[in-house]
Coordinates of C-alpha atoms in Angstrom, one line a residue:
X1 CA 1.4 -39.6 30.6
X2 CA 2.2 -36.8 32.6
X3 CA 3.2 -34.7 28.9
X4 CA -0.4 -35.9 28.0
X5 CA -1.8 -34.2 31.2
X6 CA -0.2 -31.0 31.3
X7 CA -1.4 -30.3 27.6
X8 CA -4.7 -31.6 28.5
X9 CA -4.7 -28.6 31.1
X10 CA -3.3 -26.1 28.6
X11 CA -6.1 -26.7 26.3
X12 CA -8.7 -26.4 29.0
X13 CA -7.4 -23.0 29.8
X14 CA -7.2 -21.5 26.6
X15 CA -10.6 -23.2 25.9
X16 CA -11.6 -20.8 28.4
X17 CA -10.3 -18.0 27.6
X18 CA -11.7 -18.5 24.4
X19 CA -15.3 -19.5 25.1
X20 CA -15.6 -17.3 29.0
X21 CA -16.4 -13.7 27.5
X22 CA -15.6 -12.9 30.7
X23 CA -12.0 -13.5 30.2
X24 CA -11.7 -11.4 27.4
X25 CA -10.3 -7.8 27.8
X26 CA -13.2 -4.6 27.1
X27 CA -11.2 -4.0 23.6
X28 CA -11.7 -7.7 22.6
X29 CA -15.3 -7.6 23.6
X30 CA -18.3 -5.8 21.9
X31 CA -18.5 -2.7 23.7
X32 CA -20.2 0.6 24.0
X33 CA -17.1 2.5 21.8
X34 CA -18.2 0.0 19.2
X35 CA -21.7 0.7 19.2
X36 CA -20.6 4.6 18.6
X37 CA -18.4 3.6 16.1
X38 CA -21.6 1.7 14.7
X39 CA -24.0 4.2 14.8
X40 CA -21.3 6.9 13.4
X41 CA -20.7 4.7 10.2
X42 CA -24.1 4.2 9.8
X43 CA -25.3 8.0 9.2
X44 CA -22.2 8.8 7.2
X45 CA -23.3 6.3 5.0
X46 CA -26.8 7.0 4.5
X47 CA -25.3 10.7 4.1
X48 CA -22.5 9.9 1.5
X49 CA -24.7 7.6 -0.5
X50 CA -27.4 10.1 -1.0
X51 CA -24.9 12.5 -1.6
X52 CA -22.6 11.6 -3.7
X53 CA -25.4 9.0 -5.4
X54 CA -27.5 13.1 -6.0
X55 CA -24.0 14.2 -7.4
X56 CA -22.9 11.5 -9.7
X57 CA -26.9 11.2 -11.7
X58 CA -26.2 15.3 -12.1
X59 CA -23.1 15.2 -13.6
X60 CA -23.9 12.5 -16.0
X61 CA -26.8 14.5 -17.0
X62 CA -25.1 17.4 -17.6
X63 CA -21.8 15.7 -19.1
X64 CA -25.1 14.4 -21.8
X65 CA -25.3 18.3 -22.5
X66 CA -21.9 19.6 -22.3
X67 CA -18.6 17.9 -22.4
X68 CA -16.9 19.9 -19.8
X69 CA -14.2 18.3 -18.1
X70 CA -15.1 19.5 -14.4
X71 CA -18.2 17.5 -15.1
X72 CA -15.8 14.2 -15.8
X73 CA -13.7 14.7 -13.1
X74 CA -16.9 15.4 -10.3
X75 CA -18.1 12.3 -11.2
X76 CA -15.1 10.5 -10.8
X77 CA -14.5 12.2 -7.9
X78 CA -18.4 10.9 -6.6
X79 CA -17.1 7.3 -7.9
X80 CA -14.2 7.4 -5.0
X81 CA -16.3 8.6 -2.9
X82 CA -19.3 5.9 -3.7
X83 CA -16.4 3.2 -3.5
X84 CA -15.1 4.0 0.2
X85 CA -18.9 4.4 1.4
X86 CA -20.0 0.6 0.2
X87 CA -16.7 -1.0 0.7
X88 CA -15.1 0.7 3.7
X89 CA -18.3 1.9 5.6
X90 CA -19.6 -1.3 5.8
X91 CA -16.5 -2.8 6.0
X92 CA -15.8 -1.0 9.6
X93 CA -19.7 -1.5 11.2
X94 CA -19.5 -5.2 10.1
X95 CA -15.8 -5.6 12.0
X96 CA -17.3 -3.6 14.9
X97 CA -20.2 -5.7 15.4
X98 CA -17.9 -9.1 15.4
X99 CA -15.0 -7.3 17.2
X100 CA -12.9 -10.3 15.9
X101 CA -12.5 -11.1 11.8
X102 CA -14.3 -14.3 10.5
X103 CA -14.3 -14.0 6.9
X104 CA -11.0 -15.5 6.4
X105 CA -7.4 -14.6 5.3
X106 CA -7.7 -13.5 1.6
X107 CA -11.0 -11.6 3.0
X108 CA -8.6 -9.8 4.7
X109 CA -6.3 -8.9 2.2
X110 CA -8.8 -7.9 0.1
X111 CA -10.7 -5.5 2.0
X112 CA -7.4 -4.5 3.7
X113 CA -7.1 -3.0 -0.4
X114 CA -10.2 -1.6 -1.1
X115 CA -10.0 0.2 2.2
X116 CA -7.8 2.3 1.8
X117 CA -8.1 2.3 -2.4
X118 CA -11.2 4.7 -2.4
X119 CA -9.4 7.2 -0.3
X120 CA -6.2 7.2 -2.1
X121 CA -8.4 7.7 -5.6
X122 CA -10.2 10.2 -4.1
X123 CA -7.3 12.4 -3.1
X124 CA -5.9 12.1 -6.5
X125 CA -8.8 12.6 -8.3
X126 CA -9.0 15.9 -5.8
X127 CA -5.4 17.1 -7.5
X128 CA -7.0 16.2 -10.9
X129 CA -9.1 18.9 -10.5
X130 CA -6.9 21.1 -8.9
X131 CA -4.4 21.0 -11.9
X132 CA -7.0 21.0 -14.4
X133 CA -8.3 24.1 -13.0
X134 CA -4.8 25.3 -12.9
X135 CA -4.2 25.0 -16.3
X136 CA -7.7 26.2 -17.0
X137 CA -7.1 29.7 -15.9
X138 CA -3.0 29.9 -16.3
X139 CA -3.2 28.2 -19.8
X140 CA -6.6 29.0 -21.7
X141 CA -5.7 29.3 -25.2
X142 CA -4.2 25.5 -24.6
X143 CA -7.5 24.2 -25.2
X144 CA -6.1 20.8 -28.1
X145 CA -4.1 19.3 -25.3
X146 CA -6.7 19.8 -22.6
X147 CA -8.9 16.6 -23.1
X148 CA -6.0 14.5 -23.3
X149 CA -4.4 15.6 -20.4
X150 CA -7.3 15.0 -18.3
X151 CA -8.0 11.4 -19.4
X152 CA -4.0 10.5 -18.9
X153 CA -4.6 12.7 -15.3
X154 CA -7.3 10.5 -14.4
X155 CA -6.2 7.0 -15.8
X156 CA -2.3 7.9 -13.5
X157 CA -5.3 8.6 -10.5
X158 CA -6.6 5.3 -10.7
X159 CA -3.2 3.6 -11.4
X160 CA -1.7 5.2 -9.0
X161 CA -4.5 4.6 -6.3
X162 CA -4.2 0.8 -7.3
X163 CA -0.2 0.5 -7.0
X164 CA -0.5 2.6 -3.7
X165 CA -2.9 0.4 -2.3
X166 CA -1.3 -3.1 -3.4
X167 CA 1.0 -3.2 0.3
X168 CA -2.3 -3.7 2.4
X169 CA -2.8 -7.2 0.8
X170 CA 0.8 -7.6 1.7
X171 CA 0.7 -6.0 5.4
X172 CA -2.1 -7.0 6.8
X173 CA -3.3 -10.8 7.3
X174 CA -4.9 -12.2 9.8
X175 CA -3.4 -13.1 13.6
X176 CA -4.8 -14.2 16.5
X177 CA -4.3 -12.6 20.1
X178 CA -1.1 -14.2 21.9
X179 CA -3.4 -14.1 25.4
X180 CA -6.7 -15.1 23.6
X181 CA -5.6 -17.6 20.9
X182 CA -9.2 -18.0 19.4
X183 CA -9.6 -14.2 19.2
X184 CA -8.4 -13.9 15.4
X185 CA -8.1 -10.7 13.9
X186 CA -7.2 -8.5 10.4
X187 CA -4.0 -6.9 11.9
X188 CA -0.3 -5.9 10.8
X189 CA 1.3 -7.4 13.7
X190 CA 4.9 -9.0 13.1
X191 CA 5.0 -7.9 9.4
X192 CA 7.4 -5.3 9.6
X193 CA 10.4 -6.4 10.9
X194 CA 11.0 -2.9 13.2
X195 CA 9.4 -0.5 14.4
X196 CA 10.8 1.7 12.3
X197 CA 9.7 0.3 9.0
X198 CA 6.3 0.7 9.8
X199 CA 6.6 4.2 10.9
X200 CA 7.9 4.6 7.2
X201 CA 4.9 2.7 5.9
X202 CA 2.7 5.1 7.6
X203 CA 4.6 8.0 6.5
X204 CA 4.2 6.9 3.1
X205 CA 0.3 6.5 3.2
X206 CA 0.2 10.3 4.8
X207 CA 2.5 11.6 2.2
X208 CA 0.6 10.2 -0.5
X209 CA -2.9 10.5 0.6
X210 CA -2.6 14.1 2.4
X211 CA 0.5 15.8 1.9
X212 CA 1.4 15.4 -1.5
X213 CA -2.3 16.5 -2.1
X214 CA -2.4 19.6 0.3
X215 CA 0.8 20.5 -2.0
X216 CA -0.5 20.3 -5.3
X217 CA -3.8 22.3 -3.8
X218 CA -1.8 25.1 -2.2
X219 CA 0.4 25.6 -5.1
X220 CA -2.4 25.4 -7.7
X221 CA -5.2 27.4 -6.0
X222 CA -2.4 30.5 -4.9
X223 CA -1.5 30.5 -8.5
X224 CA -4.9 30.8 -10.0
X225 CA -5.6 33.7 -7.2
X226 CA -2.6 35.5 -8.0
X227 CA -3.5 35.1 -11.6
X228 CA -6.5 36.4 -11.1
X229 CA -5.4 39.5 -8.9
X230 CA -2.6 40.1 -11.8
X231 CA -5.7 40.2 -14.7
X232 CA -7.8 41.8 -12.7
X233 CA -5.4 44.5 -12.3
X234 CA -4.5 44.7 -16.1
X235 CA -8.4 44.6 -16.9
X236 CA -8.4 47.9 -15.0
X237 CA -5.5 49.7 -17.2
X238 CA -6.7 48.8 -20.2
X239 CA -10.8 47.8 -20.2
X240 CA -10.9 47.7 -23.9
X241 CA -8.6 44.8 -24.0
X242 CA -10.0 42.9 -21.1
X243 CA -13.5 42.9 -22.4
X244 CA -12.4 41.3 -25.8
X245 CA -10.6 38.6 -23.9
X246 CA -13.0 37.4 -21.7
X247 CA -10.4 35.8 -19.1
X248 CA -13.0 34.8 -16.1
X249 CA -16.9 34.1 -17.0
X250 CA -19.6 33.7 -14.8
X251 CA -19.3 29.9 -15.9
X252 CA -15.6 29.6 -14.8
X253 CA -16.3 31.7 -11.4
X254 CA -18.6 29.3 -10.1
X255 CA -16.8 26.4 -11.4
X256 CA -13.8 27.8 -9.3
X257 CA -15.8 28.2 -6.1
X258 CA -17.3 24.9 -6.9
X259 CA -13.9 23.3 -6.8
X260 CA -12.1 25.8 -4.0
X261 CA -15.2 24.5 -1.7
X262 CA -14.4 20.7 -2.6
X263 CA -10.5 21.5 -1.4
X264 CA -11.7 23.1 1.9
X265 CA -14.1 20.2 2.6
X266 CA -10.9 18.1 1.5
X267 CA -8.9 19.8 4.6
X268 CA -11.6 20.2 7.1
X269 CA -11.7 16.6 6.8
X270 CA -8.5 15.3 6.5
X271 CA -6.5 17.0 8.6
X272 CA -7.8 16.6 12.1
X273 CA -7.5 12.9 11.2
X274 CA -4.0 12.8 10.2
X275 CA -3.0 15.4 13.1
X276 CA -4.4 12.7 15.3
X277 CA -2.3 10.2 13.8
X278 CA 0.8 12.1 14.1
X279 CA -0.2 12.8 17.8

């Protein structure tokens, strides 16, 4: 009888922690760094969606004129981009108005994927185009083998964005608060079994999703300048043989400063996030 009582009083008190708002901590309460967070999400979506939405119907309407493989890979790259801004964006102003999850377990997992899947498919599809550009200037005679490669680049982008993103449904599940036990959430909390695992997790995700890309578009973009200083140099000595070559059009010039502004927007972008992460 007395069991019965004391469990009768534990429920009443976690009843009240769960239904007494009150009780609740700021973080687990809607609050005013969740409206921001709202509001943020809100105009980067109406931003990328009419951005990238502008971009993908005028690639596909030139890739109807000309089958140039920039024109492929931009509208791939608009397709990442497209995929994190109705999946994620929503995603994140949906969890910040509810604070808690309530769309289940599997929910969870699912999103937890798609989450992070646009991001990692748009970084690769980034080096896609930095290696394609690569080979475009250091290799221009190679022009049999250049389609190919760029439908195998692209099909290891989206494998490889799918197998990268596979450990989310694993990781993260959801939990509920050991204070506040009807407070359930989407969370990675006692899946690694040390602290140190899950600083290699996040390692991982950075070295796939930023420095294995800032690598690539280093080493690429330095070799097609110094290409370019070297040819530039040789089309000085000897102007007769230059001009018959034709190494850099007006076509490939802009389609380089197309792509060498997509990198810097790739960096302005990504790096303050993941220096904030390492801080």
């Amino acid at each position: 009888m007395q069991n019965a009582i004391q469990l009768s009083e534990v429920e009443s008190e976690e009843s009240l922690k769960c239904n007494d708002t009150m009780e609740l901590p700021d973080d687990l309460r809607f609050n005013s760094g969740h409206l921001v967070t709202i509001v943020t999400y809100s105009i980067l979506m109406v931003i990328s969606a009419a951005g990238n939405i502008t971009v993908l119907i005028m690639t596909i309407i030139k890739k109807r004129k000309s089958k140039s493989r920039i024109h492929i890979l931009i509208m791939h790259l608009s397709i990442a981009d497209l995929l994190v801004t109705f999946l994620m964006m929503p995603l994140e102003i949906g969890w910040s108005i509810t604070v808690s999850w309530e769309a289940g377990d599997a929910m969870c997992r699912i999103m937890a994927f798609f989450r992070m899947f646009g991001l990692y498919l748009s970084s690769f599809v980034i080096v896609c185009i930095s290696i394609d550009r690569y080979y475009a200037v250091k290799r221009p005679l190679q022009i049999l083998d250049v389609y190919r490669r760029g439908k195998i680049m692209l099909m290891l982008a989206w494998v490889g964005s799918v197998l990268c993103s596979l450990p989310q449904m694993l990781v993260f599940h959801v939990g509920t608060h050991p204070n506040y036990t009807c407070f359930t959430d989407c969370i990675t909390f006692n899946f690694f079994p040390s602290h140190l695992h899950e600083i290699s997790y996040t390692l991982f995700g950075m070295l796939m999703m930023y420095w294995f890309p800032l690598f690539v578009i280093l080493y690429t973009y330095s070799s097609i300048f110094m290409e370019i200083c070297r040819r530039s140099q040789e089309k000085n000595e000897d102007k007769i043989r230059r001009s018959s070559s034709g190494f850099l059009s007006r076509a490939r010039i802009r389609t380089l400063k197309m792509t060498i502004t997509i990198i810097a927007v790739f960096l302005i972008c990504w790096t303050p996030y993941y220096v904030m992460s390492v801080w």
